[in-house]
Amino acid sequence: KEYIMNYDEWFPTIVAWADCPFFEEVKKDIWPILDTTMNYDENGRSYHNWHGDKKFEKLTDWIDTQVKHYYRKHNFQIQYPKCFESWSIDYPVGESNPAHAHTGSVVSINFFLKSNEDDEGTRFKNPVTDMMNPMNLTVNDDWNTEGRLNEWTYNDCSYPPVEGRLLLFRSYLEHYTLSKKIPDKRVILSANYK
């Protein structure tokens, strides 16, 4: 007789996503003024507070609503999460973003404003480091683990840069982007909430 094992999933890592239902309107309104509004530096960074900019108001209202849903799903006691900082990145070819977390915030967001789905996505690292290496992985396995890992053992996961898509995640979750190789624009809006 086969032994049946029961599995409970506790403490999951939750990444939520939603597609903006009025993204065509966002493109029409925001794309033409993006470069002059954001004033990107030579590395493609802009620290313009787009979240507080009236030109982005309809989009920020929608994003704020999605963040509230994410908070409620977690039963967080903060009824009205507040965005306290926002920025944007227009990735030049060859630019990457090393693994990092957003200290001092509860939830962070990425919104793909301009992108090619074949470009590099946003990657999230598994927050659990298993020091005993039960998968017996070596440096040679970094990019060759097909069929060996599953949703309990993946080292990371990746979300493609779909235009109009919002990613929501806990700010402690380390995330990164590999070097951009495609010349098409890859512009993200990011923000932190607490």
XYZ file of C-alpha atoms in Angstrom:
194
model
C 0.000 0.000 0.000
C 1.321 3.440 -0.973
C 2.051 5.816 1.890
C 0.290 9.168 1.517
C 2.175 12.211 2.765
C 0.346 15.410 3.638
C 2.038 18.725 2.842
C 1.193 22.091 4.349
C 2.603 25.244 2.796
C 3.470 27.824 5.438
C 5.245 31.166 5.165
C 4.982 31.473 1.385
C 6.708 34.212 -0.574
C 3.967 36.189 -2.293
C 4.548 38.161 -5.479
C 1.318 39.616 -6.848
C 0.746 41.076 -10.299
C -2.001 42.919 -12.144
C -2.359 44.348 -15.631
C -3.485 47.972 -15.825
C -6.936 47.961 -17.490
C -6.436 51.426 -19.013
C -2.819 51.078 -20.090
C -3.453 52.404 -23.622
C -4.579 55.689 -22.055
C -1.479 55.707 -19.804
C 0.746 55.281 -22.850
C -0.975 58.093 -24.705
C -0.718 60.496 -21.760
C 2.649 59.619 -20.207
C 4.976 58.365 -22.932
C 5.275 61.733 -24.758
C 6.308 63.581 -21.584
C 8.372 60.832 -19.965
C 11.933 61.929 -20.779
C 11.384 65.604 -19.948
C 9.403 64.834 -16.779
C 11.784 62.230 -15.381
C 15.128 63.843 -16.295
C 17.053 60.535 -16.324
C 20.772 60.558 -15.483
C 23.483 58.814 -17.564
C 22.733 55.488 -15.807
C 19.037 55.722 -16.595
C 17.969 56.654 -13.044
C 15.370 59.252 -12.148
C 14.414 60.181 -8.619
C 11.498 62.331 -9.736
C 8.527 61.640 -7.430
C 6.207 60.361 -10.186
C 3.801 59.077 -7.528
C 3.112 62.656 -6.422
C 3.017 64.061 -9.964
C -0.483 65.029 -11.216
C 0.379 63.710 -14.699
C 0.508 60.189 -13.212
C -2.534 60.586 -10.939
C -4.881 58.070 -12.593
C -2.133 55.437 -12.662
C -1.044 56.099 -9.064
C -4.647 55.865 -7.842
C -4.945 52.454 -9.503
C -1.570 51.288 -8.111
C -2.522 52.494 -4.609
C -5.739 50.442 -4.838
C -3.766 47.320 -5.800
C -1.397 47.905 -2.861
C -4.397 48.165 -0.501
C -5.689 44.809 -1.779
C -2.247 43.278 -1.207
C -2.184 44.650 2.374
C -5.696 43.322 3.069
C -4.818 39.882 1.709
C -1.991 39.767 4.283
C -4.262 41.092 7.078
C -1.826 43.925 7.707
C -3.215 46.367 10.254
C -2.291 49.404 8.175
C -5.586 50.432 6.574
C -4.185 53.116 4.306
C -0.675 52.251 3.109
C 1.243 55.325 2.010
C 3.757 55.631 -0.782
C 6.699 57.525 0.692
C 9.143 57.368 -2.232
C 9.056 56.673 -5.944
C 11.592 56.603 -8.768
C 12.032 55.350 -12.319
C 14.701 53.535 -14.302
C 15.171 53.716 -18.088
C 17.663 50.888 -18.515
C 20.378 51.571 -21.112
C 21.821 48.570 -22.977
C 24.323 46.811 -20.720
C 22.785 48.198 -17.525
C 21.729 45.810 -14.751
C 20.503 46.158 -11.212
C 22.217 44.021 -8.545
C 20.239 42.046 -5.974
C 18.823 44.374 -3.342
C 15.935 44.808 -0.929
C 14.085 47.984 0.069
C 14.881 48.534 3.724
C 12.421 50.672 5.672
C 9.319 49.795 3.687
C 6.651 47.098 3.857
C 5.638 46.663 0.219
C 7.374 47.655 -3.011
C 6.112 47.840 -6.576
C 7.491 47.710 -10.099
C 5.377 48.867 -13.025
C 6.565 48.115 -16.561
C 5.875 51.353 -18.415
C 7.840 50.603 -21.597
C 9.318 47.229 -22.448
C 9.875 44.370 -24.820
C 8.775 41.042 -23.340
C 11.942 39.412 -24.712
C 14.086 41.743 -22.584
C 15.337 40.945 -19.094
C 12.627 40.632 -16.480
C 12.534 41.339 -12.784
C 14.014 38.434 -10.831
C 13.274 37.575 -7.214
C 15.683 35.585 -5.060
C 14.508 32.783 -2.822
C 14.648 34.313 0.687
C 15.646 30.953 2.211
C 19.320 30.049 1.983
C 19.827 26.320 2.510
C 23.393 26.061 3.777
C 23.479 22.267 3.496
C 22.920 22.285 -0.308
C 20.607 19.231 -0.441
C 20.247 19.703 -4.216
C 24.014 19.133 -4.535
C 24.364 22.154 -6.798
C 27.730 23.484 -7.934
C 28.787 26.634 -9.761
C 28.307 24.691 -13.023
C 24.600 24.355 -12.205
C 23.874 28.084 -11.931
C 21.970 28.192 -15.223
C 21.382 24.469 -15.798
C 18.879 23.240 -13.222
C 16.022 22.414 -15.606
C 13.909 19.592 -14.168
C 15.875 19.443 -10.907
C 14.173 22.220 -8.971
C 10.529 22.935 -8.174
C 8.396 25.614 -6.489
C 9.869 24.625 -3.096
C 13.518 24.691 -4.192
C 13.932 27.307 -6.948
C 16.818 29.721 -6.335
C 14.888 32.537 -7.970
C 11.980 33.315 -10.266
C 11.549 35.828 -13.061
C 8.693 37.974 -14.334
C 8.926 39.145 -17.954
C 8.636 42.889 -18.560
C 5.066 43.023 -19.872
C 4.011 46.583 -20.622
C 1.276 47.760 -18.277
C 1.985 45.061 -15.685
C 2.355 45.845 -12.005
C 4.399 43.657 -9.636
C 3.806 43.900 -5.867
C 6.080 42.243 -3.323
C 7.273 42.445 0.260
C 10.161 44.888 0.437
C 12.496 42.425 2.189
C 12.467 40.212 -0.910
C 15.732 40.631 -2.797
C 15.245 41.308 -6.494
C 17.464 42.169 -9.424
C 17.724 42.552 -13.196
C 20.352 41.029 -15.452
C 22.206 43.152 -18.039
C 19.930 44.622 -20.671
C 20.732 43.297 -24.144
C 17.828 44.526 -26.293
C 17.952 48.142 -27.555
C 14.167 48.617 -27.090
C 13.161 50.762 -24.130
C 12.767 49.116 -20.731
C 11.312 51.725 -18.382
C 10.000 50.831 -14.953
C 8.279 52.867 -12.297
C 9.059 51.812 -8.733
C 7.736 52.849 -5.334
C 7.855 51.894 -1.665
C 4.936 51.800 0.779
C 4.583 51.595 4.549
